[in-house]
PDB file of C-alpha atoms and ligand atoms in Angstrom:
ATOM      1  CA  UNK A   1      61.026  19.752   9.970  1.00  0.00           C
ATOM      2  CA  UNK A   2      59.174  16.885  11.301  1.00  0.00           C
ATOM      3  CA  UNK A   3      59.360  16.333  15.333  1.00  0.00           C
ATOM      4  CA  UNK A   4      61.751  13.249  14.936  1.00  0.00           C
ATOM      5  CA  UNK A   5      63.748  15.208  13.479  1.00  0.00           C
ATOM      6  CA  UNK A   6      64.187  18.560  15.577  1.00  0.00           C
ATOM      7  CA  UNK A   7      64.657  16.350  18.607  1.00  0.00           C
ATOM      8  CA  UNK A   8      67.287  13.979  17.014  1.00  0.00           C
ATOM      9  CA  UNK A   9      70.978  14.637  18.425  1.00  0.00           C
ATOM     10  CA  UNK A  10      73.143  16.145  16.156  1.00  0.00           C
ATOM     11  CA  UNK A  11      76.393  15.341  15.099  1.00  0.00           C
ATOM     12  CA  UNK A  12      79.540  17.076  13.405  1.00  0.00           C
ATOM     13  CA  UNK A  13      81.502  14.561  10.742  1.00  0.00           C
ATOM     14  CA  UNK A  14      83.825  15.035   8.499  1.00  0.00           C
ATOM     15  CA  UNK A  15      82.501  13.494   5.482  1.00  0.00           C
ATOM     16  CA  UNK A  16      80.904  14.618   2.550  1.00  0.00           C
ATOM     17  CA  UNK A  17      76.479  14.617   3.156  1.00  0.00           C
ATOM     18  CA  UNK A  18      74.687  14.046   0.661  1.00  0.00           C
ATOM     19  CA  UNK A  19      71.326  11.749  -0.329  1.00  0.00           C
ATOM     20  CA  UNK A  20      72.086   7.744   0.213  1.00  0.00           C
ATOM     21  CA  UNK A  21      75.575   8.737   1.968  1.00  0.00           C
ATOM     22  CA  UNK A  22      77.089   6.886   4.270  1.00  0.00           C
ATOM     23  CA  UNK A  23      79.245   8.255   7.161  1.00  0.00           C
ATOM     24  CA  UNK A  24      80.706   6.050  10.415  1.00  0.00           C
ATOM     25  CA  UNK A  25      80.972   6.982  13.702  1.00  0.00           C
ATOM     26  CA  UNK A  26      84.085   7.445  15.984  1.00  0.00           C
ATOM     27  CA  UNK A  27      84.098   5.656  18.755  1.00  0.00           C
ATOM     28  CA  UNK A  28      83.245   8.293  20.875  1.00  0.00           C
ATOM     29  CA  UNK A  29      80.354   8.954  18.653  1.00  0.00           C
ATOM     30  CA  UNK A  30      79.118   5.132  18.789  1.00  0.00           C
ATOM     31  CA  UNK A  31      79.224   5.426  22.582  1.00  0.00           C
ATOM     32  CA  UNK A  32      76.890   8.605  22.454  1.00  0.00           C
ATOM     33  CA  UNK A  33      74.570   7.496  20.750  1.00  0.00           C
ATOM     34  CA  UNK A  34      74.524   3.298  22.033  1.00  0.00           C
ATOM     35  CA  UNK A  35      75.179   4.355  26.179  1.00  0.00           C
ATOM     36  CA  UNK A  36      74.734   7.295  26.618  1.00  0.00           C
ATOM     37  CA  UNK A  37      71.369   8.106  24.337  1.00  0.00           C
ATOM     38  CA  UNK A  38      70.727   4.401  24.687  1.00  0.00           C
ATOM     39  CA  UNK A  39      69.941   4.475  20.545  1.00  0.00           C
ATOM     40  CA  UNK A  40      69.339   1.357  18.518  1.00  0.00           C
ATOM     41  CA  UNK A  41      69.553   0.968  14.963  1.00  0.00           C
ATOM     42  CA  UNK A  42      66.811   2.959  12.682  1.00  0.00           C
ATOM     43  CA  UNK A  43      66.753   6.180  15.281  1.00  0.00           C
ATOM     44  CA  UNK A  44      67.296   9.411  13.565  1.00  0.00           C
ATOM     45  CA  UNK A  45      70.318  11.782  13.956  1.00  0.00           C
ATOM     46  CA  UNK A  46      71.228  14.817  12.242  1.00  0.00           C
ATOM     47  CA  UNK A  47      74.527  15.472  10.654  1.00  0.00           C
ATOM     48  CA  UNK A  48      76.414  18.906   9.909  1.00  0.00           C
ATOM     49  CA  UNK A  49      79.704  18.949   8.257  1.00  0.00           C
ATOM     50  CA  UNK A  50      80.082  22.779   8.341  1.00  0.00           C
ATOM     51  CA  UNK A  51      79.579  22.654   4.312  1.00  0.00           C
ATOM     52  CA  UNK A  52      76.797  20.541   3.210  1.00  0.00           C
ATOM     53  CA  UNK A  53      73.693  21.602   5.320  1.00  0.00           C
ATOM     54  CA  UNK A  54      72.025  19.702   8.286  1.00  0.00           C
ATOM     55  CA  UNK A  55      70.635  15.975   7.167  1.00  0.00           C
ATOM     56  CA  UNK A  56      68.657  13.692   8.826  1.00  0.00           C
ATOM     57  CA  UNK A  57      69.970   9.820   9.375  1.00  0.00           C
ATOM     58  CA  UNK A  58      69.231   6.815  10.407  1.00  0.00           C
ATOM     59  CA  UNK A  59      71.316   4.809  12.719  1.00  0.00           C
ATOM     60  CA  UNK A  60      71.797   1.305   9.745  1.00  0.00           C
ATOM     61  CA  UNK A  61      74.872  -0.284  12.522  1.00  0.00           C
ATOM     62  CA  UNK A  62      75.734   0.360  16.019  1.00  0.00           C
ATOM     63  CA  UNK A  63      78.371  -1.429  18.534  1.00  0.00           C
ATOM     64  CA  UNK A  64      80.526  -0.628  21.191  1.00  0.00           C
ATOM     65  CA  UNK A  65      82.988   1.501  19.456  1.00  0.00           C
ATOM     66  CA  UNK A  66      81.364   1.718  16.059  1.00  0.00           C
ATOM     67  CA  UNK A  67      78.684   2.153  13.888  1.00  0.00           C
ATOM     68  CA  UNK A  68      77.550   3.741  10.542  1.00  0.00           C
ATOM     69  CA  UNK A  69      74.469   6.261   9.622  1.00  0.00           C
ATOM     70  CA  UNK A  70      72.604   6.397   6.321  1.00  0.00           C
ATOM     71  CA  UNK A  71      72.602   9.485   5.120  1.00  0.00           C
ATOM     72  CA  UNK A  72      68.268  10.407   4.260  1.00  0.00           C
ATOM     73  CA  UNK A  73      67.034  13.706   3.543  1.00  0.00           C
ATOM     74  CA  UNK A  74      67.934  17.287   4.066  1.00  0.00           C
ATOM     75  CA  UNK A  75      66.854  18.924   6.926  1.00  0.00           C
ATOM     76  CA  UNK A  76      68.671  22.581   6.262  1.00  0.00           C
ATOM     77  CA  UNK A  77      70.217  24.063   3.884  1.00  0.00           C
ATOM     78  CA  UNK A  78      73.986  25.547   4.449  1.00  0.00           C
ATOM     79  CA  UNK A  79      73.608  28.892   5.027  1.00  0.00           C
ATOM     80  CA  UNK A  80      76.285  31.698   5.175  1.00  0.00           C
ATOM     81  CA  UNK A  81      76.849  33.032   8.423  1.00  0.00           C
ATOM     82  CA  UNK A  82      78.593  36.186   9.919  1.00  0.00           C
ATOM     83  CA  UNK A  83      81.601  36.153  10.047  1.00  0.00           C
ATOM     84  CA  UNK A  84      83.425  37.812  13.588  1.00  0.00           C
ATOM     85  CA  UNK A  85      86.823  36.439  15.083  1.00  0.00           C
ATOM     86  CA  UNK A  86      87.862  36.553  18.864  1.00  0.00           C
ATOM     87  CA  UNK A  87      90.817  36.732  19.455  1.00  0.00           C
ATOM     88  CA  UNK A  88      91.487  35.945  23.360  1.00  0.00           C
ATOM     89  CA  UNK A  89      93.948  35.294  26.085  1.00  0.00           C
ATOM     90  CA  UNK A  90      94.106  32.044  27.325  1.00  0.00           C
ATOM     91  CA  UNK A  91      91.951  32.021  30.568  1.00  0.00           C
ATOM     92  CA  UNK A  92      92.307  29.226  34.096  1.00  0.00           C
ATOM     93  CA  UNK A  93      90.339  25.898  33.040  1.00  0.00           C
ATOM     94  CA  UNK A  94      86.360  26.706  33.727  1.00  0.00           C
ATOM     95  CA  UNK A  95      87.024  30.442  33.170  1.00  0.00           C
ATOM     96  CA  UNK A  96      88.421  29.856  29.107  1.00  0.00           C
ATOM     97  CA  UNK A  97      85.725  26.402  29.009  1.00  0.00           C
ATOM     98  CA  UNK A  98      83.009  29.050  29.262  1.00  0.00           C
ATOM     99  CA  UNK A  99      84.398  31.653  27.242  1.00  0.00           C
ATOM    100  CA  UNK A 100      84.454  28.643  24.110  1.00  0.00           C
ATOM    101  CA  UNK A 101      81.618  27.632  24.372  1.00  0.00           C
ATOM    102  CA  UNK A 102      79.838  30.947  24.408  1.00  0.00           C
ATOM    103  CA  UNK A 103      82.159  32.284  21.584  1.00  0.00           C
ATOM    104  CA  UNK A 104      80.715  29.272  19.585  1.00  0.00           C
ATOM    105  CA  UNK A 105      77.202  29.602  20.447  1.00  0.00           C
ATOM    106  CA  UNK A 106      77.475  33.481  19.587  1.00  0.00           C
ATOM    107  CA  UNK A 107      78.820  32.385  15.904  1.00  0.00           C
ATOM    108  CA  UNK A 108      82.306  33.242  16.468  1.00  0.00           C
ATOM    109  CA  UNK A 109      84.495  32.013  13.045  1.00  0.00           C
ATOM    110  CA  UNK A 110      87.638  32.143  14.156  1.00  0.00           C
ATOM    111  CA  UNK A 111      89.322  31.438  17.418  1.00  0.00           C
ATOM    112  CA  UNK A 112      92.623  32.380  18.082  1.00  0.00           C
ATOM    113  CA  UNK A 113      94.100  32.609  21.635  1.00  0.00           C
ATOM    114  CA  UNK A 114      97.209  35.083  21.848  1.00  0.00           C
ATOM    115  CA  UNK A 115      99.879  35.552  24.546  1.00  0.00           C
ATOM    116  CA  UNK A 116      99.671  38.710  25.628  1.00  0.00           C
ATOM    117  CA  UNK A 117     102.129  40.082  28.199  1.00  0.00           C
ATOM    118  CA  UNK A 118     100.094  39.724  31.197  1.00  0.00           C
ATOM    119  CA  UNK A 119      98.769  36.249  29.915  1.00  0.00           C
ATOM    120  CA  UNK A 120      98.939  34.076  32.797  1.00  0.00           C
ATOM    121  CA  UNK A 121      97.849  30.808  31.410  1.00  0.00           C
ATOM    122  CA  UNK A 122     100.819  30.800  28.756  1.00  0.00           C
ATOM    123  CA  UNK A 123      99.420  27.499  26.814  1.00  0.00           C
ATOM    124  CA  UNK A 124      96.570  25.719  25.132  1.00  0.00           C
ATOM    125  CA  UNK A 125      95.366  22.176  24.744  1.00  0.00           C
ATOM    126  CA  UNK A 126      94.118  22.564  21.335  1.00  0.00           C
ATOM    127  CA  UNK A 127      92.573  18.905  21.088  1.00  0.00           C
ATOM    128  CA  UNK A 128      90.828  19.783  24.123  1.00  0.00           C
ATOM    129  CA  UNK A 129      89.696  23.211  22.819  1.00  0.00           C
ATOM    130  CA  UNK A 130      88.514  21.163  19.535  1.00  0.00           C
ATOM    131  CA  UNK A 131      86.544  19.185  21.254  1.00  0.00           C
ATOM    132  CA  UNK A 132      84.888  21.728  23.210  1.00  0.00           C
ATOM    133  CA  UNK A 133      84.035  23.844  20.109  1.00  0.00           C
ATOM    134  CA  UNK A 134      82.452  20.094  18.048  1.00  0.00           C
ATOM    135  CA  UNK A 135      80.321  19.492  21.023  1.00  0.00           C
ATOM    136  CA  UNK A 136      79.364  23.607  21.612  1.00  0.00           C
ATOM    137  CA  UNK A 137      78.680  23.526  17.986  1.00  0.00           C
ATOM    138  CA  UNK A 138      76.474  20.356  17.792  1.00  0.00           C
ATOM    139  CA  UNK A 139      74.483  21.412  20.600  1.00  0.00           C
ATOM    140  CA  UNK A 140      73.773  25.270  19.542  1.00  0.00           C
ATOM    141  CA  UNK A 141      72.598  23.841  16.111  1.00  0.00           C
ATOM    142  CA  UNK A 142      75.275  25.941  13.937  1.00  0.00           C
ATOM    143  CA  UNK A 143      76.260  24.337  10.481  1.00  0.00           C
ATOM    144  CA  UNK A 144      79.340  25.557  10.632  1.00  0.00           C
ATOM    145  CA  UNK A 145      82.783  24.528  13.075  1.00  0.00           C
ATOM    146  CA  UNK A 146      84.582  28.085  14.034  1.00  0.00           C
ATOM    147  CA  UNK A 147      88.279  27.938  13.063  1.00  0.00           C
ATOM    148  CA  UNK A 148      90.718  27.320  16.033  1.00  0.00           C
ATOM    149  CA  UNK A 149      94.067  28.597  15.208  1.00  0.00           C
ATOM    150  CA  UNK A 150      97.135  27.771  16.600  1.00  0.00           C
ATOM    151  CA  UNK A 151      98.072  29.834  19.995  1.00  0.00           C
ATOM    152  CA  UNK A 152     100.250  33.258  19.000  1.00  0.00           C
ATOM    153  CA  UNK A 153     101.986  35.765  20.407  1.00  0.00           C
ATOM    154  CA  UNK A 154      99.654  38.915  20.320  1.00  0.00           C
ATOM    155  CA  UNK A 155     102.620  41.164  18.371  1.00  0.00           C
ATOM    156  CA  UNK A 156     102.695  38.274  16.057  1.00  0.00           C
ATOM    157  CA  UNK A 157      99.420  38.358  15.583  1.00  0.00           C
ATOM    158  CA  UNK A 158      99.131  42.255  15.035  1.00  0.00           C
ATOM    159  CA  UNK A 159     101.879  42.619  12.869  1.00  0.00           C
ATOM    160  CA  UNK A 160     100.841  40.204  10.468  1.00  0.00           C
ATOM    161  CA  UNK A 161      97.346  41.644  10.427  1.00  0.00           C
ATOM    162  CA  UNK A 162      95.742  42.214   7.127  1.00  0.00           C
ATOM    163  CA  UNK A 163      94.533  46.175   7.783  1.00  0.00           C
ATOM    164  CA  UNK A 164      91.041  45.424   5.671  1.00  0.00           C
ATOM    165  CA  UNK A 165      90.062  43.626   8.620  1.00  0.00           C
ATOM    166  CA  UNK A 166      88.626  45.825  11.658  1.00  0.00           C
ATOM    167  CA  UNK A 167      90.478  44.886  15.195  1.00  0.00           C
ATOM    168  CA  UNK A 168      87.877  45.688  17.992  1.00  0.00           C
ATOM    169  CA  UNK A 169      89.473  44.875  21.432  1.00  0.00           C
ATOM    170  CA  UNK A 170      87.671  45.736  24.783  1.00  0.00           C
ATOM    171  CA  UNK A 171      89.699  48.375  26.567  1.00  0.00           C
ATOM    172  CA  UNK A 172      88.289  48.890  30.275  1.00  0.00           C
ATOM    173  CA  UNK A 173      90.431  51.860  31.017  1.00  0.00           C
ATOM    174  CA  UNK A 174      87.581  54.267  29.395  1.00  0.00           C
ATOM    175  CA  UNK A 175      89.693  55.238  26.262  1.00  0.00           C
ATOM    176  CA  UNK A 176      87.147  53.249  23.830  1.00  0.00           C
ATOM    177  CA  UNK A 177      84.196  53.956  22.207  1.00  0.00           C
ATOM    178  CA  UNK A 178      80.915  52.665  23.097  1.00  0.00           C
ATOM    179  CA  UNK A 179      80.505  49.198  21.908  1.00  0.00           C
ATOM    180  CA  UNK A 180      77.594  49.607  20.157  1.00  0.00           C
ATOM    181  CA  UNK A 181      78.423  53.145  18.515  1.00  0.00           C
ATOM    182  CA  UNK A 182      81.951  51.583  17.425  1.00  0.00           C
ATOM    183  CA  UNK A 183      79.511  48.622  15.991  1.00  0.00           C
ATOM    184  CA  UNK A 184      77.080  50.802  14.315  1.00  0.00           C
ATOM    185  CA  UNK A 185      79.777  52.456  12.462  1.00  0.00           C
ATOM    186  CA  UNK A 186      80.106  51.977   8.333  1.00  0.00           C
ATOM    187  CA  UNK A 187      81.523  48.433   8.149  1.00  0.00           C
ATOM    188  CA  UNK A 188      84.962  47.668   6.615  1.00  0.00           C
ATOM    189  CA  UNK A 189      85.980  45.581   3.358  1.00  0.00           C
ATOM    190  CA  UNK A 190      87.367  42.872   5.478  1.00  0.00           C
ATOM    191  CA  UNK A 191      85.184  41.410   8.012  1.00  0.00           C
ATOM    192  CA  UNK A 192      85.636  42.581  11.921  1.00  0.00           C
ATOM    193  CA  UNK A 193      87.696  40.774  14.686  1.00  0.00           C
ATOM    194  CA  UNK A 194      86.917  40.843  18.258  1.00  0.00           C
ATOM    195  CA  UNK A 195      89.868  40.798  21.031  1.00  0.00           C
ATOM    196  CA  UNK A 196      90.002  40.918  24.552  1.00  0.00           C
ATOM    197  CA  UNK A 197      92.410  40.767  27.157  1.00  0.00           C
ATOM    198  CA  UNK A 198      93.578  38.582  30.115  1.00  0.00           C
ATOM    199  CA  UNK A 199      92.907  38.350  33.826  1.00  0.00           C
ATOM    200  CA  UNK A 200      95.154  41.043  34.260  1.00  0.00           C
ATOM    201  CA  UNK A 201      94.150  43.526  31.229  1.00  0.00           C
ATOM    202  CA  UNK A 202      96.324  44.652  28.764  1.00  0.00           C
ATOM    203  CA  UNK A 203      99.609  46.362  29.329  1.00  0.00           C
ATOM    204  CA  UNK A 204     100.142  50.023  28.885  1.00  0.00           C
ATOM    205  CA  UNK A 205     102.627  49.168  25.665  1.00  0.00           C
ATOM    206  CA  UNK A 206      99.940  46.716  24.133  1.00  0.00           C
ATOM    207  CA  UNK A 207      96.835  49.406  24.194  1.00  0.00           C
ATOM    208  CA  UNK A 208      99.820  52.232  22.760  1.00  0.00           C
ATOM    209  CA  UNK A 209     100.527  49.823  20.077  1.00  0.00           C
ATOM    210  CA  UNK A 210      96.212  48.797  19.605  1.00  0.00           C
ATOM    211  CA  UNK A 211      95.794  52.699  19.915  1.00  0.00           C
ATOM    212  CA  UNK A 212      97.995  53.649  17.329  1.00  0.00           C
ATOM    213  CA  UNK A 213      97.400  50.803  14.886  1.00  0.00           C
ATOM    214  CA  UNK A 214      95.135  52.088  11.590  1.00  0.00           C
ATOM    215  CA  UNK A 215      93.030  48.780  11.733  1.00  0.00           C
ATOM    216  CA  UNK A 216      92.363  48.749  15.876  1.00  0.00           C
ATOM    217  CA  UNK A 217      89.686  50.542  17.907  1.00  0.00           C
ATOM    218  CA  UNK A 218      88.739  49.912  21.215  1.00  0.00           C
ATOM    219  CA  UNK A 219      85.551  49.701  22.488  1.00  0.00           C
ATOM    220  CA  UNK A 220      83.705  50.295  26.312  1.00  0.00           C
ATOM    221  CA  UNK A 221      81.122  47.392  27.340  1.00  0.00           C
ATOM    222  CA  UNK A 222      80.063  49.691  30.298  1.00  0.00           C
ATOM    223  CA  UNK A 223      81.431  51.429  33.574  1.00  0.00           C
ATOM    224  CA  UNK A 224      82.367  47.964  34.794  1.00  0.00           C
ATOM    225  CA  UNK A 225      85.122  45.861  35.021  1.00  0.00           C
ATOM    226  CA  UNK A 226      84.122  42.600  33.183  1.00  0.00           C
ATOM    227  CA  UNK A 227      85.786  39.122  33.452  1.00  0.00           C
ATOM    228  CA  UNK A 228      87.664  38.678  30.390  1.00  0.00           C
ATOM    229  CA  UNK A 229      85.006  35.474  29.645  1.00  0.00           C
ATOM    230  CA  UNK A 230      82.055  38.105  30.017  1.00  0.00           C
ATOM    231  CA  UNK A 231      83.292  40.388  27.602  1.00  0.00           C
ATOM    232  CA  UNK A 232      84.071  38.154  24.989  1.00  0.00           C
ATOM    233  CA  UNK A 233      79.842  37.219  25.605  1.00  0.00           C
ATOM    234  CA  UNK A 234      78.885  40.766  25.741  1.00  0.00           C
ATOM    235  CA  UNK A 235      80.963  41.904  23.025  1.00  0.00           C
ATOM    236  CA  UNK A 236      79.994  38.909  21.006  1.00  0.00           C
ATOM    237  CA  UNK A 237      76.303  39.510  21.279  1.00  0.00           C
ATOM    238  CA  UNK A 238      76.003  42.955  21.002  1.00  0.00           C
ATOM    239  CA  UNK A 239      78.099  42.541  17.661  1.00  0.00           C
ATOM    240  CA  UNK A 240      75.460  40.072  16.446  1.00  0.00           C
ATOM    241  CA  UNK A 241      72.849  42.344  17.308  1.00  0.00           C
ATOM    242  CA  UNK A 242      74.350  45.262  15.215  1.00  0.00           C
ATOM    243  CA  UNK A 243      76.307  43.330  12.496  1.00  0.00           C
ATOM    244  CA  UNK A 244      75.386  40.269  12.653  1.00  0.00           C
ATOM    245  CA  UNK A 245      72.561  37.714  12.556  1.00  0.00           C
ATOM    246  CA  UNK A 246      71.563  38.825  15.744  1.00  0.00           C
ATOM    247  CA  UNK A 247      67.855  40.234  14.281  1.00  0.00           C
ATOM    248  CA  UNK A 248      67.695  36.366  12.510  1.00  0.00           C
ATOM    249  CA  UNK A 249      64.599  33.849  14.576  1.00  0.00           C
ATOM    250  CA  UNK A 250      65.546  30.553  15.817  1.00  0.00           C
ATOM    251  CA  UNK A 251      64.769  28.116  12.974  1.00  0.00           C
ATOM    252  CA  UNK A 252      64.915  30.977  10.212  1.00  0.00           C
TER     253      UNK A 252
HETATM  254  N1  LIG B   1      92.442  45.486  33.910  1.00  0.00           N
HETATM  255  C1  LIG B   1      91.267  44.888  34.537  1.00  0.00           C
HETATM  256  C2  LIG B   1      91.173  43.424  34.256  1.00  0.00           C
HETATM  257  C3  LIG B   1      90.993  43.103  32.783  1.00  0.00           C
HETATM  258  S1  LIG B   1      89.466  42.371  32.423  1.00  0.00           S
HETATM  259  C4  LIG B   1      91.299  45.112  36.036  1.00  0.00           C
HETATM  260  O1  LIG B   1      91.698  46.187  36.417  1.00  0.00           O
HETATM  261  O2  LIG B   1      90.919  44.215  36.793  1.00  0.00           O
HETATM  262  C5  LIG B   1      89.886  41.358  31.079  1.00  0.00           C
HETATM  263  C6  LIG B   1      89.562  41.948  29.706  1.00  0.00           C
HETATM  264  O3  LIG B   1      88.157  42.111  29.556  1.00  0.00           O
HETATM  265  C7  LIG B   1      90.144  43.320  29.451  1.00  0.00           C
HETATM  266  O4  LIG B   1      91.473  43.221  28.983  1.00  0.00           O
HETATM  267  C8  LIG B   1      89.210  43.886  28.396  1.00  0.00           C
HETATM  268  O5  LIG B   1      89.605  43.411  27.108  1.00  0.00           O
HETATM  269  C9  LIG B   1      87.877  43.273  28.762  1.00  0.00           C
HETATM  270  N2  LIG B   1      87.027  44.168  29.534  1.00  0.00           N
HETATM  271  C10 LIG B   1      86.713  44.082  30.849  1.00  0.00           C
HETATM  272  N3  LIG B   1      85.854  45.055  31.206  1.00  0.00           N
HETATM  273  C11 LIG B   1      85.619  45.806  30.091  1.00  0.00           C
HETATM  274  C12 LIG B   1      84.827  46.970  29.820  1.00  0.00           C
HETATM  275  N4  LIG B   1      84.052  47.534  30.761  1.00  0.00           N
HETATM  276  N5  LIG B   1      84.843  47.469  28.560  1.00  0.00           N
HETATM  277  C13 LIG B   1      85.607  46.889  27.596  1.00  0.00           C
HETATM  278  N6  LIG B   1      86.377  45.789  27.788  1.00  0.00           N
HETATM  279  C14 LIG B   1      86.377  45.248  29.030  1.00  0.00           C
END
């Protein structure tokens, strides 16, 4: 990777990347790169579109609200990554912005806020949460966008679970297992899932009915009470570390 290259900004688009490709910008995009990065035509960018690897561009138009790359070389090839939902209650404003982005710099797949019964913030601005995850995403040098699913009642949720998958929520009443020993244990068919709770915890009915499910098992992230935001991180990395591609080198 030449040094133009690992220093170029990097940018999600939709389109398809491939050798003498074109893509344009949004608007937002032109401004990023013309005002704010003060680029002119024939700077490098890289490009992700979550399928096709990372490729390096070149800037061929740029305006005010618009502009077009040319599409070069490849820089990295698509690579499969874990693959770990979080489920989460939505959170106040700077609380749930930090709990995104870390969720997407950890690798998360699949986001998908639930109303639990002691939810407080009962709604979601899912262009705003889109956003958040594109720009967490472009910066953290993933290839891939996580999923952000529409917000859902936690029963919902649980009841149309497929079993296969194994539903680790963060229970800070002591009943768990260690994180990492519930991590280390022989992995399911189906991929694992994540979930924590809301400002307020869970309610006694919602760990009876995480308790008793066959797919569920909660897990301790030590003697303290965590922030809901901080165990999504903890849990999050210490999954990586055990399942994941936590042991993998920046660059590798
Ligand atoms: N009931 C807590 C508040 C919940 S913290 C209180 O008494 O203040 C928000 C969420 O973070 C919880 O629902 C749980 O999912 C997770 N969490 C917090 N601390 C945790 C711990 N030590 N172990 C596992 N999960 C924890």
């Amino acid at each position: 990777m030449t040094r133009i290259a690992s220093t170029a900004p990097r940018l999600f688009v939709p389109d398809p990347l491939s050798e003498g490709s074109e893509t344009l910008l949004s608007p937002a995009q032109a401004h990023y790169l013309r005002d704010v990065m003060r680029m002119n035509v024939g700077d490098a960018v890289r490009l992700f579109n979550g399928r096709d690897g990372m490729w390096l561009a070149s800037i061929a138009a740029l305006g005010k609200s618009k502009g077009a790359l040319g599409v070069e070389s490849l820089i990295a090839p698509q690579r499969p990554e874990p693959e770990i939902w979080l489920l989460f209650a939505p959170l106040k404003a700077q609380r749930q912005d930090m709990l995104v982005e870390k969720a997407v710099e950890l690798g998360v797949s699949v986001l998908q806020p639930v109303l639990t019964q002691r939810t407080q913030t009962r709604r979601i601005n899912a262009e705003r949460l889109e956003a958040q995850v594109i720009e967490a995403a472009e910066q953290c040098e993933r290839l891939t966008l996580p999923e952000v699913r529409p917000l859902a009642e936690l029963s919902g949720v649980l009841g149309a679970w497929e079993p296969s998958r194994r539903l680790f929520y963060g229970d800070e009443t002591g009943n768990g297992a260690a994180a990492l020993a519930a991590f280390s244990a022989p992995r399911g068919v189906g991929g694992d899932a994540l979930l924590v709770g809301p400002e307020g915890g869970f309610s006694p009915q919602e760990l009876d009915v995480l308790a008793a499910a066959s797919f569920s098992s909660g897990v301790g992230l030590g003697p303290r009470i965590l922030r809901a935001e901080t165990a999504a991180l903890a849990a999050l990395a210490l999954w990586q570390a055990v399942r994941g591609d936590g042991a993998r080198l920046p660059g590798h």
